[in-house]
PDB file of C-alpha atoms in Angstrom:
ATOM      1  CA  UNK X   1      64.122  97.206  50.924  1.00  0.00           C
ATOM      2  CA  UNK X   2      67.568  95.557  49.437  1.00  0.00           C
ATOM      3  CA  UNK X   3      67.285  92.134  49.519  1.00  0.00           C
ATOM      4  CA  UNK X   4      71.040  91.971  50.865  1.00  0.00           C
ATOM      5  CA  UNK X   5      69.256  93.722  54.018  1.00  0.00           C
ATOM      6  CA  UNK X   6      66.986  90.828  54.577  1.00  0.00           C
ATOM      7  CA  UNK X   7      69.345  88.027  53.776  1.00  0.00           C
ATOM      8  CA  UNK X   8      71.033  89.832  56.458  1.00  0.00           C
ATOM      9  CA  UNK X   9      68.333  89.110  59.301  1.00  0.00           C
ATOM     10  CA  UNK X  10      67.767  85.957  58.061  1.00  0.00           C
ATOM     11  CA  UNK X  11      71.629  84.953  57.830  1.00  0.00           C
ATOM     12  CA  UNK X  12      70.635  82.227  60.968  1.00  0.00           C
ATOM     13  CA  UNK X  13      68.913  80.097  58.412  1.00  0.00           C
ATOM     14  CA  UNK X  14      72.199  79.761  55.830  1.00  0.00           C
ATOM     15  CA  UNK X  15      70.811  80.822  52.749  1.00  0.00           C
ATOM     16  CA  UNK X  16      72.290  79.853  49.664  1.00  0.00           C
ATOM     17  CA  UNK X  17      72.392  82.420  47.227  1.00  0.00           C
ATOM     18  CA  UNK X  18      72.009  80.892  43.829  1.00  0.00           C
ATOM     19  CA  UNK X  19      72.036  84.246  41.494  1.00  0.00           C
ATOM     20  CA  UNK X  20      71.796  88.103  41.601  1.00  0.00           C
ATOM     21  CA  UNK X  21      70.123  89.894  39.193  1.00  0.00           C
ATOM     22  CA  UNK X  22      71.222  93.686  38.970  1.00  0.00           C
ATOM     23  CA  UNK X  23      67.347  94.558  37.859  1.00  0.00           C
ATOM     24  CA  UNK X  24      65.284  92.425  40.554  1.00  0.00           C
ATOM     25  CA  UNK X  25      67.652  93.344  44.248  1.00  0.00           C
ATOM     26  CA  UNK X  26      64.634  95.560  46.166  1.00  0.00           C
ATOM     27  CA  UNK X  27      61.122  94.555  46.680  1.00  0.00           C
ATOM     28  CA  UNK X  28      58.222  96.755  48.901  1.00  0.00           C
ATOM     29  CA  UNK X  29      55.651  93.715  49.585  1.00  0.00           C
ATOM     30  CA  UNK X  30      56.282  90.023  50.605  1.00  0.00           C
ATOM     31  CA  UNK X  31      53.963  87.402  49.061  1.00  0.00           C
ATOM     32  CA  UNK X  32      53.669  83.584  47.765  1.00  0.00           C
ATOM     33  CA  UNK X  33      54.287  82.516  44.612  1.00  0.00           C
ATOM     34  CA  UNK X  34      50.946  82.471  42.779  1.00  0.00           C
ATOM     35  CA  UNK X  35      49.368  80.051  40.750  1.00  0.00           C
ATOM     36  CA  UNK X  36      49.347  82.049  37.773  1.00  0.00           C
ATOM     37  CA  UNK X  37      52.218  83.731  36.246  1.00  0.00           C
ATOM     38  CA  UNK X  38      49.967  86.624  34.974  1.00  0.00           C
ATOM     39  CA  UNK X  39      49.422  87.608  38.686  1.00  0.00           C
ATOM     40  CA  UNK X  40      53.397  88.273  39.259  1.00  0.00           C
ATOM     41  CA  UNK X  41      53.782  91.871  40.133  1.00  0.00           C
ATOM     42  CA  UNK X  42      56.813  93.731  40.327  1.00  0.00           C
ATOM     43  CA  UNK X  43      58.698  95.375  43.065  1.00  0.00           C
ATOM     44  CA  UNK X  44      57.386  92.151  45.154  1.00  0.00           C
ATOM     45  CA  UNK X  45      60.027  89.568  46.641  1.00  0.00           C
ATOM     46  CA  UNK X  46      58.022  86.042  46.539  1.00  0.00           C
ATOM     47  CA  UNK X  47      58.263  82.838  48.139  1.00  0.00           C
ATOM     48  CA  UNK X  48      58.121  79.412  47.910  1.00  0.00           C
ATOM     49  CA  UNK X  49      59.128  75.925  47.371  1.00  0.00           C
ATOM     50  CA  UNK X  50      61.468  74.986  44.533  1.00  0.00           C
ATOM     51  CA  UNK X  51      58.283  72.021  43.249  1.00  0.00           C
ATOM     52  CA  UNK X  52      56.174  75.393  43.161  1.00  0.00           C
ATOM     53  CA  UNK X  53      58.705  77.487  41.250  1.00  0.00           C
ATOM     54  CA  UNK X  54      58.806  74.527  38.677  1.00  0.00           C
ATOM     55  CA  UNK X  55      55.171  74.081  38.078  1.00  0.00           C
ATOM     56  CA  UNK X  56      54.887  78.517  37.238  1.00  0.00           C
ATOM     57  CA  UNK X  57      57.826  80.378  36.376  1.00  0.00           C
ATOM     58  CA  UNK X  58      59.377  78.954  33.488  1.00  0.00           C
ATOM     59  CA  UNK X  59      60.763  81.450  31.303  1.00  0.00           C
ATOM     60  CA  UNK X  60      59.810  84.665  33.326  1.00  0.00           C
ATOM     61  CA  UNK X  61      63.209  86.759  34.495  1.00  0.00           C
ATOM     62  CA  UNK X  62      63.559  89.562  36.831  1.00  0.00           C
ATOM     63  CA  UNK X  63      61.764  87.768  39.624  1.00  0.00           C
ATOM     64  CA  UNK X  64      63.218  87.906  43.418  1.00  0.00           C
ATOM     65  CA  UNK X  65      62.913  84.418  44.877  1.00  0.00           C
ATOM     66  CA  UNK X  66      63.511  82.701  48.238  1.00  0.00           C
ATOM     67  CA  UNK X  67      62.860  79.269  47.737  1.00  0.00           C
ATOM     68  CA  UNK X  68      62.726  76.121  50.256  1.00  0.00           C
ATOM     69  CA  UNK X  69      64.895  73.287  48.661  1.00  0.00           C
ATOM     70  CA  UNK X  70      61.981  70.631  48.750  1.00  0.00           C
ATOM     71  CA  UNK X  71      63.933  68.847  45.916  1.00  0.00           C
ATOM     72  CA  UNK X  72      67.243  68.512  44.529  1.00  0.00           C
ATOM     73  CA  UNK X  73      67.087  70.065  40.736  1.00  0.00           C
ATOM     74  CA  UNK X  74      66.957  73.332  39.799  1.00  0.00           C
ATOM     75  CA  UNK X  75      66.164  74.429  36.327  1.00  0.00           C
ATOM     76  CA  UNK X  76      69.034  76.056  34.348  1.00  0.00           C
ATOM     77  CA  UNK X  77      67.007  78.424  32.663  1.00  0.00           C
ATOM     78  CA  UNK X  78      66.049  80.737  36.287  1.00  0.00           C
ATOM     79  CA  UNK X  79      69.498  81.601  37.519  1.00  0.00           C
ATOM     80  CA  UNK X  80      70.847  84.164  34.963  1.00  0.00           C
ATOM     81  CA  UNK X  81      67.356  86.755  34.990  1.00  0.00           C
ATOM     82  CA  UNK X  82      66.077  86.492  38.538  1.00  0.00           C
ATOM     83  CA  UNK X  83      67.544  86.793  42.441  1.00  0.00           C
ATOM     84  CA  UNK X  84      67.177  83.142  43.794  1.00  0.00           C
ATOM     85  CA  UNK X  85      68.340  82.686  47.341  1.00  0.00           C
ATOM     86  CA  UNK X  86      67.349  78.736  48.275  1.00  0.00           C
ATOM     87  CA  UNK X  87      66.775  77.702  52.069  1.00  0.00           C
ATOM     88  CA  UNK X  88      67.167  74.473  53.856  1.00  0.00           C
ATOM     89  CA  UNK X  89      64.116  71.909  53.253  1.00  0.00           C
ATOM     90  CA  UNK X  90      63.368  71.988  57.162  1.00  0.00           C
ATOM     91  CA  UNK X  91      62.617  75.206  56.804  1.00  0.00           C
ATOM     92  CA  UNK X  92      58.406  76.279  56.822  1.00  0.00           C
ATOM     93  CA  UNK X  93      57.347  78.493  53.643  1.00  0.00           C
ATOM     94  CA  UNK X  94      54.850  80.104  56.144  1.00  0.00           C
ATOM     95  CA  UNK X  95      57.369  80.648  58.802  1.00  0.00           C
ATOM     96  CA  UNK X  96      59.966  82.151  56.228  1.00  0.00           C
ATOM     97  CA  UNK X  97      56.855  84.598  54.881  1.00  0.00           C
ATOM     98  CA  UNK X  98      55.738  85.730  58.039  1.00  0.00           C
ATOM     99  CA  UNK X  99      59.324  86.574  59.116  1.00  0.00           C
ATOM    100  CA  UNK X 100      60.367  88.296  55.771  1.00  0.00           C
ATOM    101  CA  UNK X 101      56.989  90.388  56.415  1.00  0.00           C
ATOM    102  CA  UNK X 102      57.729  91.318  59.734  1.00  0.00           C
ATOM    103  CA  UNK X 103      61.583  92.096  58.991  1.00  0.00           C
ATOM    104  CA  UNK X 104      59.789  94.643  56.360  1.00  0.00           C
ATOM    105  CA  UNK X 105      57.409  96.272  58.318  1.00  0.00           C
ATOM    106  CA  UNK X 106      60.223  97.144  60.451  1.00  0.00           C
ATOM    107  CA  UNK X 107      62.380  98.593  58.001  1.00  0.00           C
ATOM    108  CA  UNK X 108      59.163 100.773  56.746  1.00  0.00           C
ATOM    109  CA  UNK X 109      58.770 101.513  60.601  1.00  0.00           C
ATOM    110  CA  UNK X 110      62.775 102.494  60.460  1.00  0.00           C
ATOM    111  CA  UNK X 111      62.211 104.718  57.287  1.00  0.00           C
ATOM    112  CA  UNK X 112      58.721 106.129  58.196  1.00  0.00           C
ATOM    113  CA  UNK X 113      60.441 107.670  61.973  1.00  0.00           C
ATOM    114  CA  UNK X 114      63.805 108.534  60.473  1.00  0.00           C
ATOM    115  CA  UNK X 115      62.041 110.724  57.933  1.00  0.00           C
ATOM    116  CA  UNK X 116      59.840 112.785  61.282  1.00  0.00           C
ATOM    117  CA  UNK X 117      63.422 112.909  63.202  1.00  0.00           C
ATOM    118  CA  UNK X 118      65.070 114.536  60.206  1.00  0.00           C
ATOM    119  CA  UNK X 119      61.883 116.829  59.720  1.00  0.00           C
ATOM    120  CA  UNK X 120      61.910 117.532  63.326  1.00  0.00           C
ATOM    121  CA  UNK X 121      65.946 118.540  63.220  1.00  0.00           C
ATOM    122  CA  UNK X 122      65.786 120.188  59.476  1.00  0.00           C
ATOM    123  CA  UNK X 123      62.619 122.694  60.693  1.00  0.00           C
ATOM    124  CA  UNK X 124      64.877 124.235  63.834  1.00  0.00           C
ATOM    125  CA  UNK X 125      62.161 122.113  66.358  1.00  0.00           C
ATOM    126  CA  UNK X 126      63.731 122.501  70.121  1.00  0.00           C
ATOM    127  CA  UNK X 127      65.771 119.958  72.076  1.00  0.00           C
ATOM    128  CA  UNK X 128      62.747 118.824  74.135  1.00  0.00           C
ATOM    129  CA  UNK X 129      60.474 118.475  71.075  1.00  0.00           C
ATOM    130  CA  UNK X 130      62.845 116.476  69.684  1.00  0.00           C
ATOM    131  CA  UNK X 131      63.480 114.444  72.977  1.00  0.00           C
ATOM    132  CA  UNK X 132      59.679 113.759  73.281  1.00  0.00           C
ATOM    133  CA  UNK X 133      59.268 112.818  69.377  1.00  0.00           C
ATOM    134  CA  UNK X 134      62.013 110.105  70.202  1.00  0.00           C
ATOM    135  CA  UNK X 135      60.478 108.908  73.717  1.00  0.00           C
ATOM    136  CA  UNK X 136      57.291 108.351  71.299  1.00  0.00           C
ATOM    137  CA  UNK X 137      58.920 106.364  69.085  1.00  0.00           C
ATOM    138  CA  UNK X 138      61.239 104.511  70.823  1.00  0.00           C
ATOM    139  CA  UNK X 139      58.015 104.253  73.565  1.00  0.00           C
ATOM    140  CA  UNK X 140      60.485 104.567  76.344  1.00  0.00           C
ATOM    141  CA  UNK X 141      61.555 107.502  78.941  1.00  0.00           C
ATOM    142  CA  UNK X 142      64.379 109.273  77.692  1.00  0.00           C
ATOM    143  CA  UNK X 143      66.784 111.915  79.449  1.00  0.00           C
ATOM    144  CA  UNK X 144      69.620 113.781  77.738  1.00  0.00           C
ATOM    145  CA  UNK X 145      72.683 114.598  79.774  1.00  0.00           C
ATOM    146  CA  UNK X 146      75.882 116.062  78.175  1.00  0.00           C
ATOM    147  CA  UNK X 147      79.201 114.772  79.835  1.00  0.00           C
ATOM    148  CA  UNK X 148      79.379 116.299  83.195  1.00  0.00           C
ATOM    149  CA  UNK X 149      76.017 114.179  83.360  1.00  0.00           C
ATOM    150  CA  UNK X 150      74.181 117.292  83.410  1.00  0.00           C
ATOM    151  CA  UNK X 151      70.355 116.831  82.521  1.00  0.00           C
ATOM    152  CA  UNK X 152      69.640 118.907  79.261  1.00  0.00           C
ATOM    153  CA  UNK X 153      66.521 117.431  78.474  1.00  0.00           C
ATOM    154  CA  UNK X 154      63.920 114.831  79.663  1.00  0.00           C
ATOM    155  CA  UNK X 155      60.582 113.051  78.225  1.00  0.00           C
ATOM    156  CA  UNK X 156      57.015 114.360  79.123  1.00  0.00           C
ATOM    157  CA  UNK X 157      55.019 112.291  76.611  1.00  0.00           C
ATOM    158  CA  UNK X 158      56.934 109.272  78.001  1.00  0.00           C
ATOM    159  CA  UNK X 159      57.523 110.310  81.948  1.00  0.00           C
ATOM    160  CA  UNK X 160      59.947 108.954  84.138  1.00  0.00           C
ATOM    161  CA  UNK X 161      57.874 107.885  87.393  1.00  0.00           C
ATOM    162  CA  UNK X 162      61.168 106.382  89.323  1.00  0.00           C
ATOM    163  CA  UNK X 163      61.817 108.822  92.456  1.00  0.00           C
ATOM    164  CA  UNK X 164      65.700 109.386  92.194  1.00  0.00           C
ATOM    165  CA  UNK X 165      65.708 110.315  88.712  1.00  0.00           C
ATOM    166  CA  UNK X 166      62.634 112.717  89.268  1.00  0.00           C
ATOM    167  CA  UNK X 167      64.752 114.367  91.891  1.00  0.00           C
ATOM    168  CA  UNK X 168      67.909 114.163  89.486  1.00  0.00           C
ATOM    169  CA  UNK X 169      65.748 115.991  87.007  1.00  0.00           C
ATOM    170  CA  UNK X 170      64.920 118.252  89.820  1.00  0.00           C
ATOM    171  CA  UNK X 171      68.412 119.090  90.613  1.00  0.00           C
ATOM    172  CA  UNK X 172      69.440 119.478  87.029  1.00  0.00           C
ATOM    173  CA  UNK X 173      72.298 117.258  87.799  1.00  0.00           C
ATOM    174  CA  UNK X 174      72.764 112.924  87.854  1.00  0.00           C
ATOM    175  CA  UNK X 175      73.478 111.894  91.329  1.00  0.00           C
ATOM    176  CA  UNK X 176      77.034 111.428  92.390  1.00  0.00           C
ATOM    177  CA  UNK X 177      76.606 108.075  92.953  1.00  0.00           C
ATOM    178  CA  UNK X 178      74.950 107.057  89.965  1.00  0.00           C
ATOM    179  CA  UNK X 179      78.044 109.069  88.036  1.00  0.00           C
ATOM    180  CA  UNK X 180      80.729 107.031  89.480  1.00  0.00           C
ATOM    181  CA  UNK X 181      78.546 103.555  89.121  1.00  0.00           C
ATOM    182  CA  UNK X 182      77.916 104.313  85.367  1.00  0.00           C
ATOM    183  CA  UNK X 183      81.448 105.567  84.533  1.00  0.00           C
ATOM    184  CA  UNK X 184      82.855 102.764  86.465  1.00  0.00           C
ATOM    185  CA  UNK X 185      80.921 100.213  85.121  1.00  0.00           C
ATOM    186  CA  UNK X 186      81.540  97.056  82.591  1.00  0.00           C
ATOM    187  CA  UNK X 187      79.543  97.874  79.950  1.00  0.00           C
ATOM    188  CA  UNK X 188      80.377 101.591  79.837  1.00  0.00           C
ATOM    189  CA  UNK X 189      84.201 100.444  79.295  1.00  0.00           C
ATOM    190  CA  UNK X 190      83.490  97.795  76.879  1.00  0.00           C
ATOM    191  CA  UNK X 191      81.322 100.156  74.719  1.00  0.00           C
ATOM    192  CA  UNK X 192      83.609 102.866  74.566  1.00  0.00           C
ATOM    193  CA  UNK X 193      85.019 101.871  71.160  1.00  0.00           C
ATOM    194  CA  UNK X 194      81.771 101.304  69.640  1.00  0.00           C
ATOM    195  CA  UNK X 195      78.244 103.382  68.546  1.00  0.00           C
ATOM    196  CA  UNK X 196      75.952 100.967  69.596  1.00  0.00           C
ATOM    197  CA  UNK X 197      73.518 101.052  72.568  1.00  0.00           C
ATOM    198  CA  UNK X 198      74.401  98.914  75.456  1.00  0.00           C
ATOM    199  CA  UNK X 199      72.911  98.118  78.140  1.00  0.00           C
ATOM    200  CA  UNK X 200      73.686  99.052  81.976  1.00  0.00           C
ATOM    201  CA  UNK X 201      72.522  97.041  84.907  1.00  0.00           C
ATOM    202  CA  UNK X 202      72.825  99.899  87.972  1.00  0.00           C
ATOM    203  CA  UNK X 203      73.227  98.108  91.424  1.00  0.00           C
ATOM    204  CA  UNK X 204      69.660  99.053  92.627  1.00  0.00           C
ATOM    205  CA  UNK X 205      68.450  96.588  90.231  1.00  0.00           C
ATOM    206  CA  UNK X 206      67.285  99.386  87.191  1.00  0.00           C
ATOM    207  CA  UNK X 207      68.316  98.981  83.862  1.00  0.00           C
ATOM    208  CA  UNK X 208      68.709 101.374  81.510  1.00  0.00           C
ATOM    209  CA  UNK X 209      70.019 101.676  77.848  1.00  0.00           C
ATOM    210  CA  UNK X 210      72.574 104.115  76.861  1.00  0.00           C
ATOM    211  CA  UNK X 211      73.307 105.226  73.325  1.00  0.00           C
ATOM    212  CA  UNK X 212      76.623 107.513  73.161  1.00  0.00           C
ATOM    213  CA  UNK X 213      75.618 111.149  71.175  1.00  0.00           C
ATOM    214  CA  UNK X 214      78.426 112.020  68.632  1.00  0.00           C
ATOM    215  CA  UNK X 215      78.702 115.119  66.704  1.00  0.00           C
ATOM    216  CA  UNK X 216      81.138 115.325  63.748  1.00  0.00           C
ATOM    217  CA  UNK X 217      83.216 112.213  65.088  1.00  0.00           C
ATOM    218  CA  UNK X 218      83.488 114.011  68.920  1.00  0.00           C
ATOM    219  CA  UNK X 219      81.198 112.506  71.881  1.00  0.00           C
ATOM    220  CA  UNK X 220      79.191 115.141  73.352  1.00  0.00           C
ATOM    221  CA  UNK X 221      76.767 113.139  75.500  1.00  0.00           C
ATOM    222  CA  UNK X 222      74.518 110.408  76.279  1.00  0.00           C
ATOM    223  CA  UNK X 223      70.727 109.341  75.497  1.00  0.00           C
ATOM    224  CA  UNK X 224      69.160 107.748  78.397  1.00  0.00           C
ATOM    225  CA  UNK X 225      66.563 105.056  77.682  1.00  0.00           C
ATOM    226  CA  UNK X 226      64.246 103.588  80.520  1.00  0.00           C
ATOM    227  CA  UNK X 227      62.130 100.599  80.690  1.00  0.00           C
ATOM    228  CA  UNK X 228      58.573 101.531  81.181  1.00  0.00           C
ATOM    229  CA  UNK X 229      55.456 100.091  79.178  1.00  0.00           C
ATOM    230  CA  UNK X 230      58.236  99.208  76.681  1.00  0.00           C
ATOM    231  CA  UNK X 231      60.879  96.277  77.056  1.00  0.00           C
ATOM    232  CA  UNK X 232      64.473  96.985  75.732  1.00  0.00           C
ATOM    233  CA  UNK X 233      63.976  93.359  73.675  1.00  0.00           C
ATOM    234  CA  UNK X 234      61.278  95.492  71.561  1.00  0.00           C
ATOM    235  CA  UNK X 235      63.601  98.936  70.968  1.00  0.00           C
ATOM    236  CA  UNK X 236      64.611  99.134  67.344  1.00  0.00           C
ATOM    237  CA  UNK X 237      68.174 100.354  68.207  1.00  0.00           C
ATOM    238  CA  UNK X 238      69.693 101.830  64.974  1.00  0.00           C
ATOM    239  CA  UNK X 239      66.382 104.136  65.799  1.00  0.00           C
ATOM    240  CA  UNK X 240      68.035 104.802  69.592  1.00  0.00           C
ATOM    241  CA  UNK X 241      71.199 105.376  67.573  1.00  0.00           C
ATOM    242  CA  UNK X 242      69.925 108.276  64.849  1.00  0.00           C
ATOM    243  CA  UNK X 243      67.815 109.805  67.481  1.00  0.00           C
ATOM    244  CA  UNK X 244      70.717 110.527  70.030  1.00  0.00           C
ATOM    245  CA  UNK X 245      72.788 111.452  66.576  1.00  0.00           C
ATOM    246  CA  UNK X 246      69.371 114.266  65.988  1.00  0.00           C
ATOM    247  CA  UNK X 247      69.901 114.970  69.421  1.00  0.00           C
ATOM    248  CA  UNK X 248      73.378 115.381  69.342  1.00  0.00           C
ATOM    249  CA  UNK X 249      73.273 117.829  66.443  1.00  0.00           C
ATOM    250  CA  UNK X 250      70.629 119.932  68.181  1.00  0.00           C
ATOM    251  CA  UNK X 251      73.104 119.955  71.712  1.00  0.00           C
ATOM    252  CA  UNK X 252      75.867 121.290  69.837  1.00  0.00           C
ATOM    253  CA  UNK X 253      74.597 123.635  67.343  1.00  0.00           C
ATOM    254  CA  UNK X 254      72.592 125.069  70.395  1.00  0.00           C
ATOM    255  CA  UNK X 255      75.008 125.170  73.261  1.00  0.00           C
ATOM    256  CA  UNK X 256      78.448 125.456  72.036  1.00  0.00           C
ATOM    257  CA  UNK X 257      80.807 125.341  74.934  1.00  0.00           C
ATOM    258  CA  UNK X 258      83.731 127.980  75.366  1.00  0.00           C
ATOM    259  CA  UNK X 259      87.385 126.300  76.452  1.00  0.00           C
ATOM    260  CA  UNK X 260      88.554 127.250  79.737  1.00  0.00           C
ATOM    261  CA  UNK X 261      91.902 128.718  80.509  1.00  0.00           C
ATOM    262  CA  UNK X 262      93.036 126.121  81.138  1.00  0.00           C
ATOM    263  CA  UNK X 263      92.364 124.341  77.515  1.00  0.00           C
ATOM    264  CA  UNK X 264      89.827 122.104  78.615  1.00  0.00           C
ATOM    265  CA  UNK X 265      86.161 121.857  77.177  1.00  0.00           C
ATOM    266  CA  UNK X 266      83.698 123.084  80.411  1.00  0.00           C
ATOM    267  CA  UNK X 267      81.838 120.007  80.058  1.00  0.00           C
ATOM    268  CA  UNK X 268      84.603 117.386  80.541  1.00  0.00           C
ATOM    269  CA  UNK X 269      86.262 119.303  83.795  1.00  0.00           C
ATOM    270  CA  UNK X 270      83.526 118.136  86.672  1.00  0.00           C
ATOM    271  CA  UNK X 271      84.024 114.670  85.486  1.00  0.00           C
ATOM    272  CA  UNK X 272      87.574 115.064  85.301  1.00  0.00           C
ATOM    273  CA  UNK X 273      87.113 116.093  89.097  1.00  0.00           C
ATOM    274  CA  UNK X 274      85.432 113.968  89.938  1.00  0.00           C
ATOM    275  CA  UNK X 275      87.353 111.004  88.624  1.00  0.00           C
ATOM    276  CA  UNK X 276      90.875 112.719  89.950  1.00  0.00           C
ATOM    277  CA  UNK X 277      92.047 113.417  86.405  1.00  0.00           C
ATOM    278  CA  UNK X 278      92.261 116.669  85.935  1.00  0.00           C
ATOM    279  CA  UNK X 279      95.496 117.890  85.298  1.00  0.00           C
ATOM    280  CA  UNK X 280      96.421 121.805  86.602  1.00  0.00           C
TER     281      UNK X 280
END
């Protein structure tokens, strides 16, 4: 992982940075500083207190430090051969380890599924295997509908157990009134600018999370994500995002859509119809 990544998630807490080394930027493991300087290992971003620094790293370079200011003076001789990013002296070591750890195991979450999705597209798998592998990881209900809100896939290792989306399913075809809600709605209109998830508050009290599928710049769809065992507070969403991107790829390469005659995409002309703007 860069370190620029985890300053990133840690950009609440105002570090300082105090040098960057071009030879000490990524790091796989999170650990203290130790007590002696023959036990430094490489690849390893450590941390501690600027007193501990002091007392064992004179003259050692290409280290990758977050220190807590616990005093005022920092030794000249650090800055130009390591990465030193120094944090306020309220801050806990312990607190700043454990969060730098769990920011980590995240990212190696991140690049661990990223690496089955891109397996799963590269090896020709189907749209529902694909669908389930991302229900699994994501550890939500998913359903795939292109933009007449027609259902092209749906979960099975995650199933959906609410009764109007079972029937949906059923039907091969979102509800009417779910349609107009969810292209009517705030957040749809707000998001429509941007490739993030967002989330969509329906008035029968469900909530769902919606990440917009683009191929090659065009929107082809959307990824349907349902609370279940899983809260939305625990989804990783840039994995939402580069699963419905998989997904995308799979929709498009798979079922290319002919024009009409009358220039119009088949999948934008029931919506159009619905909505009163379609234009003869």
């Amino acid at each position: 992982m860069d370190v620029s990544d985890l300053i990133n998630e840690l950009s609440s807490y105002h570090p300082l940075a105090l040098n960057m080394c071009d030879h000490c930027r990524s790091f796989s493991q999170v650990m203290k500083i130790p007590e002696s300087r023959e036990n430094f290992q490489e690849d390893t971003l450590y941390i501690g207190t600027v007193s501990q620094a002091k007392r064992h790293l004179s003259n050692i370079n290409f280290l990758l430090l977050l220190l807590i200011r616990d005093q005022e003076s920092i030794p000249s001789g650090w800055v130009p051969g390591n990465t030193i990013y120094l944090f306020d002296r309220m801050l806990d070591s312990e607190k700043l380890l454990l969060q730098c750890r769990s920011i980590l195991k995240t990212y190696d979450a991140y690049l661990h599924h990223s690496s089955n999705l891109l397996n799963l597209m590269l090896t020709g798998s189907s749209l529902e295997s694909m669908v389930d592998a991302a229900a699994l990881i994501l550890q939500n209900p998913l359903v795939v509908v292109d933009l007449n809100f027609k259902i092209l896939a749906f979960s099975h290792e995650q199933p959906l157990s609410n009764h109007q989306w079972l029937r949906a399913i059923s039907r091969g075809y979102c509800s009417f009134e779910f349609i107009a809600e969810f292209q009517q709605s705030r957040q749809v209109q707000e998001a429509s600018s941007s490739k993030r998830p967002f989330s969509v508050l329906l008035s029968d009290g469900m909530q769902i999370c919606v990440s917009k599928m683009m191929f090659q710049q065009q929107h082809s769809g959307y990824l349907i994500a349902f609370e279940h065992k899983s809260p939305f507070s625990w989804m990783n969403t840039d994995l939402m995002v580069l699963a419905s991107n998989v997904i995308s790829y799979i929709v498009k390469t798979q079922n290319e859509l002919d024009r009409t005659i009358h220039g119009y995409y088949g999948e934008h002309i029931i919506i159009e119809c619905l909505m009163g703007e379609f234009k003869n």
